[in-house]
């Protein structure tokens, strides 16, 4: 008999097909968000699960699924998974590092360019029929070329964003708990600085750190106050890293020129303050959203699950202590 698994969200048919070769699959192609109660009900009797970054794998969910051996996120972030609780329950947890670096870095750049030149607001203005023709003073943006790019969180995606800055002749500075080895710094022509220097000097500050209790509100009122009034903030990492209320206040008072955000505190709900502002670009958590990358993420998660339930160590195991 094949092991039973849950695919907690909609995935490509090719992924389901691959999983069905190995498992008895309970799918959720209607894509209803299951939440804690839904997961508890659907995970009972299952040996494994493919989950999205917003499926909460809590101690309560784990307690309802005593047969569970592996939870494989199709996301690089795993703040939805209580890793310590998984380890305690002997459940392997995996993520999908690497496959989404370029696509997420591309979106970071799209947002950076977008906020630099107020593209969404300018387009709304044009669509509304408000464009009277050329005027010298309309939509005066910020130059990206030769500006200083600051990156907070210099993992794989941060480095990928940095390498793209070369084409814009930018100065690149970064802050990370640990400094990159010299060859990696050289590859992205980036210089390590302390956090205060990063905040003070960046013309464009891109956030690329994982969410955890330590990174909660890493950018709040005090940090925003250190930034140049001409600067732009770009967040493609996680909601909660930025104090959204403090950001709205800074943008409203033009203490910060602009922001571009793909992630929000409490998403998919949005602080309504954002909607009143023209100096913010808003996208619905689409950092990894190219067809090829989403397919690679889902297939990577499937590979992890197949390995985990066939007695092999999954390639992207997050909690080695759960490996039996
Ligand atoms: C996912 C993400 O789209 O990988 C991550 O951490 O935030 C996104 O790429 C999302 O979490 C769906 O699982």
Short mmCIF file of C-alpha atoms and ligand atoms in Angstrom, two decimals:
data_model
loop_
_atom_site.label_atom_id
_atom_site.label_comp_id
_atom_site.label_asym_id
_atom_site.label_seq_id
_atom_site.Cartn_x
_atom_site.Cartn_y
_atom_site.Cartn_z
CA UNK A 1 0.00 0.00 0.00
CA UNK A 2 1.26 3.47 -0.91
CA UNK A 3 1.79 5.96 1.94
CA UNK A 4 -0.95 8.58 2.25
CA UNK A 5 -0.03 12.23 1.79
CA UNK A 6 -1.78 15.59 1.73
CA UNK A 7 -0.99 18.24 -0.87
CA UNK A 8 -2.31 21.17 1.13
CA UNK A 9 -2.69 23.67 -1.74
CA UNK A 10 -3.21 23.66 -5.48
CA UNK A 11 -0.18 22.52 -7.48
CA UNK A 12 0.55 21.88 -11.17
CA UNK A 13 -1.01 18.63 -12.52
CA UNK A 14 2.51 17.40 -13.40
CA UNK A 15 3.44 17.59 -9.72
CA UNK A 16 0.37 15.63 -8.65
CA UNK A 17 1.10 13.05 -11.32
CA UNK A 18 4.64 12.59 -10.01
CA UNK A 19 3.42 12.31 -6.43
CA UNK A 20 0.73 9.79 -7.40
CA UNK A 21 3.44 7.43 -8.68
CA UNK A 22 4.65 7.14 -5.07
CA UNK A 23 1.73 8.03 -2.83
CA UNK A 24 -1.97 7.85 -2.21
CA UNK A 25 -2.62 11.58 -2.65
CA UNK A 26 -5.28 13.71 -0.97
CA UNK A 27 -5.12 16.89 -3.04
CA UNK A 28 -6.63 20.34 -2.55
CA UNK A 29 -6.93 21.55 -6.13
CA UNK A 30 -9.80 23.84 -5.09
CA UNK A 31 -7.04 25.71 -3.22
CA UNK A 32 -9.15 26.47 -0.15
CA UNK A 33 -6.83 27.69 2.62
CA UNK A 34 -7.07 24.92 5.22
CA UNK A 35 -5.82 26.71 8.33
CA UNK A 36 -5.19 24.93 11.62
CA UNK A 37 -8.55 23.15 11.77
CA UNK A 38 -8.49 22.07 8.13
CA UNK A 39 -4.95 20.80 8.42
CA UNK A 40 -5.78 18.88 11.58
CA UNK A 41 -8.66 17.15 9.82
CA UNK A 42 -6.86 16.44 6.56
CA UNK A 43 -3.51 15.38 8.05
CA UNK A 44 -4.95 12.64 10.26
CA UNK A 45 -3.70 9.32 8.90
CA UNK A 46 -1.18 10.97 6.54
CA UNK A 47 2.54 10.18 6.41
CA UNK A 48 3.54 13.35 4.60
CA UNK A 49 2.43 16.76 3.41
CA UNK A 50 3.32 19.32 0.77
CA UNK A 51 2.60 22.74 2.23
CA UNK A 52 2.71 26.39 1.23
CA UNK A 53 4.40 29.14 3.21
CA UNK A 54 1.09 30.10 4.80
CA UNK A 55 0.00 26.66 6.02
CA UNK A 56 0.55 26.72 9.80
CA UNK A 57 2.35 23.62 11.04
CA UNK A 58 1.86 24.16 14.76
CA UNK A 59 2.16 21.77 17.74
CA UNK A 60 -1.65 21.45 17.65
CA UNK A 61 -1.60 20.40 13.98
CA UNK A 62 1.25 17.95 14.64
CA UNK A 63 -0.61 16.43 17.59
CA UNK A 64 -3.54 15.65 15.29
CA UNK A 65 -1.26 13.80 12.87
CA UNK A 66 0.68 11.21 14.86
CA UNK A 67 1.63 9.26 11.72
CA UNK A 68 3.22 12.27 10.05
CA UNK A 69 6.86 11.81 9.05
CA UNK A 70 7.57 14.77 6.74
CA UNK A 71 6.30 18.26 5.96
CA UNK A 72 7.73 19.65 2.74
CA UNK A 73 7.17 23.35 2.18
CA UNK A 74 7.10 24.68 -1.36
CA UNK A 75 8.71 27.90 -0.17
CA UNK A 76 12.18 28.87 0.92
CA UNK A 77 10.79 30.62 4.00
CA UNK A 78 9.55 28.28 6.71
CA UNK A 79 8.28 30.58 9.45
CA UNK A 80 4.92 28.77 9.07
CA UNK A 81 6.54 25.62 10.47
CA UNK A 82 7.30 25.20 14.15
CA UNK A 83 10.62 23.50 13.56
CA UNK A 84 11.27 22.63 17.22
CA UNK A 85 7.83 21.02 17.49
CA UNK A 86 8.48 19.04 14.30
CA UNK A 87 11.79 17.77 15.63
CA UNK A 88 10.15 16.81 18.93
CA UNK A 89 7.45 14.92 17.03
CA UNK A 90 10.04 13.25 14.78
CA UNK A 91 8.67 15.04 11.69
CA UNK A 92 11.19 16.03 9.02
CA UNK A 93 10.70 19.52 7.61
CA UNK A 94 12.09 20.75 4.29
CA UNK A 95 12.06 23.92 2.17
CA UNK A 96 13.05 24.89 -1.39
CA UNK A 97 16.26 26.94 -1.26
CA UNK A 98 18.03 28.03 -4.43
CA UNK A 99 15.38 27.48 -7.08
CA UNK A 100 13.68 30.84 -6.54
CA UNK A 101 16.70 33.12 -6.06
CA UNK A 102 16.76 34.62 -9.56
CA UNK A 103 13.01 35.06 -9.87
CA UNK A 104 12.73 36.74 -6.47
CA UNK A 105 15.74 38.96 -7.24
CA UNK A 106 14.06 39.93 -10.52
CA UNK A 107 10.95 41.04 -8.63
CA UNK A 108 13.05 42.99 -6.14
CA UNK A 109 14.48 44.87 -9.11
CA UNK A 110 11.08 45.36 -10.71
CA UNK A 111 9.85 46.89 -7.45
CA UNK A 112 12.98 49.00 -7.05
CA UNK A 113 12.59 50.48 -10.55
CA UNK A 114 8.88 50.87 -10.00
CA UNK A 115 9.19 52.91 -6.81
CA UNK A 116 12.12 54.94 -8.21
CA UNK A 117 9.91 56.25 -11.00
CA UNK A 118 6.43 55.95 -9.39
CA UNK A 119 5.28 53.65 -12.18
CA UNK A 120 1.97 52.44 -10.66
CA UNK A 121 0.84 55.94 -9.65
CA UNK A 122 1.85 57.40 -13.02
CA UNK A 123 -0.05 54.67 -14.81
CA UNK A 124 -3.15 55.21 -12.67
CA UNK A 125 -2.95 58.94 -13.53
CA UNK A 126 -2.69 58.20 -17.22
CA UNK A 127 -5.56 55.69 -17.14
CA UNK A 128 -7.73 58.20 -15.28
CA UNK A 129 -7.30 60.61 -18.21
CA UNK A 130 -5.39 63.15 -16.09
CA UNK A 131 -2.37 63.51 -18.42
CA UNK A 132 -2.38 66.95 -20.02
CA UNK A 133 0.77 66.29 -22.08
CA UNK A 134 4.40 67.09 -21.29
CA UNK A 135 5.13 69.17 -18.22
CA UNK A 136 8.65 69.57 -16.88
CA UNK A 137 7.69 68.99 -13.30
CA UNK A 138 5.52 65.85 -13.59
CA UNK A 139 6.60 62.56 -12.05
CA UNK A 140 10.14 63.54 -11.16
CA UNK A 141 11.67 60.31 -9.96
CA UNK A 142 14.93 59.11 -8.43
CA UNK A 143 17.85 57.86 -10.53
CA UNK A 144 18.77 54.24 -10.00
CA UNK A 145 22.05 54.38 -11.88
CA UNK A 146 25.04 55.40 -9.73
CA UNK A 147 22.85 55.33 -6.60
CA UNK A 148 23.69 53.33 -3.46
CA UNK A 149 21.93 50.00 -3.10
CA UNK A 150 21.68 48.74 0.47
CA UNK A 151 20.78 45.13 1.21
CA UNK A 152 19.72 43.91 4.64
CA UNK A 153 20.09 40.12 4.72
CA UNK A 154 22.79 38.91 2.35
CA UNK A 155 21.90 35.28 1.71
CA UNK A 156 21.54 33.77 -1.73
CA UNK A 157 18.76 36.12 -2.86
CA UNK A 158 20.51 39.20 -1.46
CA UNK A 159 23.67 38.31 -3.38
CA UNK A 160 21.64 37.73 -6.54
CA UNK A 161 20.04 41.18 -6.17
CA UNK A 162 23.49 42.69 -5.60
CA UNK A 163 25.01 41.14 -8.73
CA UNK A 164 22.30 42.73 -10.87
CA UNK A 165 23.35 46.20 -9.57
CA UNK A 166 26.54 46.04 -11.60
CA UNK A 167 24.67 46.98 -14.76
CA UNK A 168 23.44 50.16 -13.10
CA UNK A 169 26.91 51.21 -11.88
CA UNK A 170 25.64 51.25 -8.33
CA UNK A 171 27.55 51.26 -5.07
CA UNK A 172 26.43 48.20 -3.12
CA UNK A 173 26.55 48.00 0.67
CA UNK A 174 25.04 45.30 2.84
CA UNK A 175 24.47 44.28 6.40
CA UNK A 176 24.27 40.71 7.55
CA UNK A 177 24.99 39.05 10.89
CA UNK A 178 27.99 37.36 9.35
CA UNK A 179 30.18 38.95 6.72
CA UNK A 180 30.47 37.18 3.37
CA UNK A 181 33.78 35.59 2.44
CA UNK A 182 35.96 37.90 0.33
CA UNK A 183 35.35 36.07 -2.96
CA UNK A 184 31.57 36.37 -2.54
CA UNK A 185 31.83 40.06 -1.65
CA UNK A 186 33.97 40.56 -4.75
CA UNK A 187 31.48 38.67 -6.94
CA UNK A 188 28.74 41.13 -6.02
CA UNK A 189 31.05 44.12 -5.46
CA UNK A 190 29.40 44.62 -2.10
CA UNK A 191 30.85 46.14 1.06
CA UNK A 192 29.75 45.10 4.56
CA UNK A 193 28.64 47.98 6.79
CA UNK A 194 26.97 48.16 10.19
CA UNK A 195 23.19 48.46 10.24
CA UNK A 196 23.15 52.19 11.05
CA UNK A 197 25.48 52.99 8.15
CA UNK A 198 23.32 50.88 5.86
CA UNK A 199 20.20 52.79 6.88
CA UNK A 200 21.90 56.18 6.57
CA UNK A 201 23.63 55.62 3.22
CA UNK A 202 21.23 53.52 1.13
CA UNK A 203 19.25 55.24 -1.62
CA UNK A 204 17.40 51.96 -2.14
CA UNK A 205 17.17 49.58 0.80
CA UNK A 206 16.15 46.02 -0.08
CA UNK A 207 15.10 43.69 2.74
CA UNK A 208 15.97 40.05 2.25
CA UNK A 209 16.14 38.46 5.66
CA UNK A 210 14.05 35.57 6.96
CA UNK A 211 11.23 36.29 9.38
CA UNK A 212 11.71 35.18 12.99
CA UNK A 213 11.05 36.70 16.42
CA UNK A 214 14.50 38.35 16.08
CA UNK A 215 13.67 40.01 12.76
CA UNK A 216 10.21 41.20 13.86
CA UNK A 217 9.98 44.97 13.18
CA UNK A 218 13.68 45.18 12.36
CA UNK A 219 12.59 48.22 10.36
CA UNK A 220 10.48 50.40 12.65
CA UNK A 221 10.10 54.11 13.34
CA UNK A 222 13.66 54.52 14.67
CA UNK A 223 15.23 52.81 11.66
CA UNK A 224 13.06 54.70 9.16
CA UNK A 225 14.11 57.96 10.84
CA UNK A 226 17.74 57.16 10.03
CA UNK A 227 17.05 56.77 6.31
CA UNK A 228 17.45 59.61 3.81
CA UNK A 229 14.17 61.36 3.01
CA UNK A 230 14.99 60.67 -0.65
CA UNK A 231 15.39 56.92 -0.04
CA UNK A 232 13.15 54.02 -1.06
CA UNK A 233 12.42 50.84 0.89
CA UNK A 234 11.79 47.52 -0.89
CA UNK A 235 10.51 44.44 0.96
CA UNK A 236 10.32 41.10 -0.85
CA UNK A 237 11.09 39.04 2.26
CA UNK A 238 8.29 38.70 4.81
CA UNK A 239 5.59 40.82 6.38
CA UNK A 240 6.40 41.65 10.00
CA UNK A 241 10.02 42.56 9.27
CA UNK A 242 8.72 46.09 8.71
CA UNK A 243 6.44 47.88 11.15
CA UNK A 244 3.78 48.72 8.55
CA UNK A 245 2.14 51.47 10.65
CA UNK A 246 5.50 53.22 11.12
CA UNK A 247 6.23 52.92 7.39
CA UNK A 248 2.84 54.40 6.46
CA UNK A 249 3.48 57.32 8.78
CA UNK A 250 6.96 57.93 7.26
CA UNK A 251 5.59 57.74 3.69
CA UNK A 252 2.65 60.00 4.52
CA UNK A 253 4.93 62.66 5.96
CA UNK A 254 7.42 62.23 3.08
CA UNK A 255 10.13 61.38 5.59
CA UNK A 256 10.79 58.59 3.10
CA UNK A 257 10.40 59.08 -0.65
CA UNK A 258 8.83 55.75 -1.52
CA UNK A 259 8.40 52.07 -0.78
CA UNK A 260 7.65 48.95 -2.79
CA UNK A 261 6.23 46.00 -0.92
CA UNK A 262 5.46 42.44 -1.91
CA UNK A 263 4.73 41.30 1.67
CA UNK A 264 2.68 42.70 4.55
CA UNK A 265 1.97 42.23 8.23
CA UNK A 266 -1.07 39.96 8.53
CA UNK A 267 -1.34 39.40 4.76
CA UNK A 268 -3.48 38.93 2.76
CA UNK A 269 -5.05 41.72 4.80
CA UNK A 270 -3.46 45.08 4.18
CA UNK A 271 -3.15 48.08 6.46
CA UNK A 272 -5.65 50.40 4.70
CA UNK A 273 -3.22 53.28 5.19
CA UNK A 274 -1.18 51.94 2.26
CA UNK A 275 -4.11 52.35 -0.11
CA UNK A 276 -4.26 56.11 0.45
CA UNK A 277 -0.63 56.62 -0.56
CA UNK A 278 0.68 57.24 -4.05
CA UNK A 279 4.32 56.77 -3.05
CA UNK A 280 4.02 53.05 -2.42
CA UNK A 281 4.00 50.18 -4.92
CA UNK A 282 2.05 47.15 -3.71
CA UNK A 283 2.18 43.60 -5.09
CA UNK A 284 0.49 40.45 -3.70
CA UNK A 285 3.44 38.28 -2.55
CA UNK A 286 4.52 37.27 -6.05
CA UNK A 287 8.30 37.21 -5.51
CA UNK A 288 8.70 33.63 -6.72
CA UNK A 289 5.84 33.89 -9.19
CA UNK A 290 7.16 32.81 -12.56
CA UNK A 291 5.69 29.62 -14.01
CA UNK A 292 9.09 27.93 -14.27
CA UNK A 293 10.10 28.81 -10.71
CA UNK A 294 6.81 27.81 -9.13
CA UNK A 295 7.09 24.49 -10.98
CA UNK A 296 10.68 24.06 -9.72
CA UNK A 297 9.57 24.86 -6.16
CA UNK A 298 6.74 22.33 -6.24
CA UNK A 299 8.95 19.66 -7.83
CA UNK A 300 11.68 20.30 -5.25
CA UNK A 301 9.14 19.87 -2.47
CA UNK A 302 7.92 16.66 -4.13
CA UNK A 303 11.52 15.38 -4.38
CA UNK A 304 11.99 16.08 -0.68
CA UNK A 305 8.82 14.22 0.22
CA UNK A 306 9.62 11.23 -1.99
CA UNK A 307 13.09 10.97 -0.41
CA UNK A 308 11.79 11.43 3.14
CA UNK A 309 9.13 8.71 2.83
CA UNK A 310 11.42 6.24 1.09
CA UNK A 311 14.01 6.20 3.84
CA UNK A 312 16.45 8.63 2.22
CA UNK A 313 17.62 11.87 3.74
CA UNK A 314 15.66 14.65 1.99
CA UNK A 315 17.98 17.06 0.14
CA UNK A 316 16.66 20.17 1.89
CA UNK A 317 16.20 18.87 5.42
CA UNK A 318 15.82 21.73 7.92
CA UNK A 319 15.88 19.70 11.13
CA UNK A 320 18.59 17.01 10.88
CA UNK A 321 17.69 15.84 14.40
CA UNK A 322 14.42 14.47 13.04
CA UNK A 323 16.29 12.29 10.56
CA UNK A 324 15.97 8.69 11.56
C1 LIG B 1 6.01 31.46 -1.91
C2 LIG B 1 7.83 32.61 -0.46
O1 LIG B 1 5.34 31.88 -3.04
O2 LIG B 1 9.39 30.90 -0.87
C3 LIG B 1 8.95 31.71 -0.07
O3 LIG B 1 9.41 31.82 1.08
O4 LIG B 1 7.53 33.51 0.22
C4 LIG B 1 7.13 32.44 -1.77
O5 LIG B 1 8.07 32.13 -2.73
C5 LIG B 1 4.98 31.26 -0.84
O6 LIG B 1 5.48 31.19 0.42
C6 LIG B 1 4.17 30.03 -1.19
O7 LIG B 1 4.57 28.86 -0.59
#
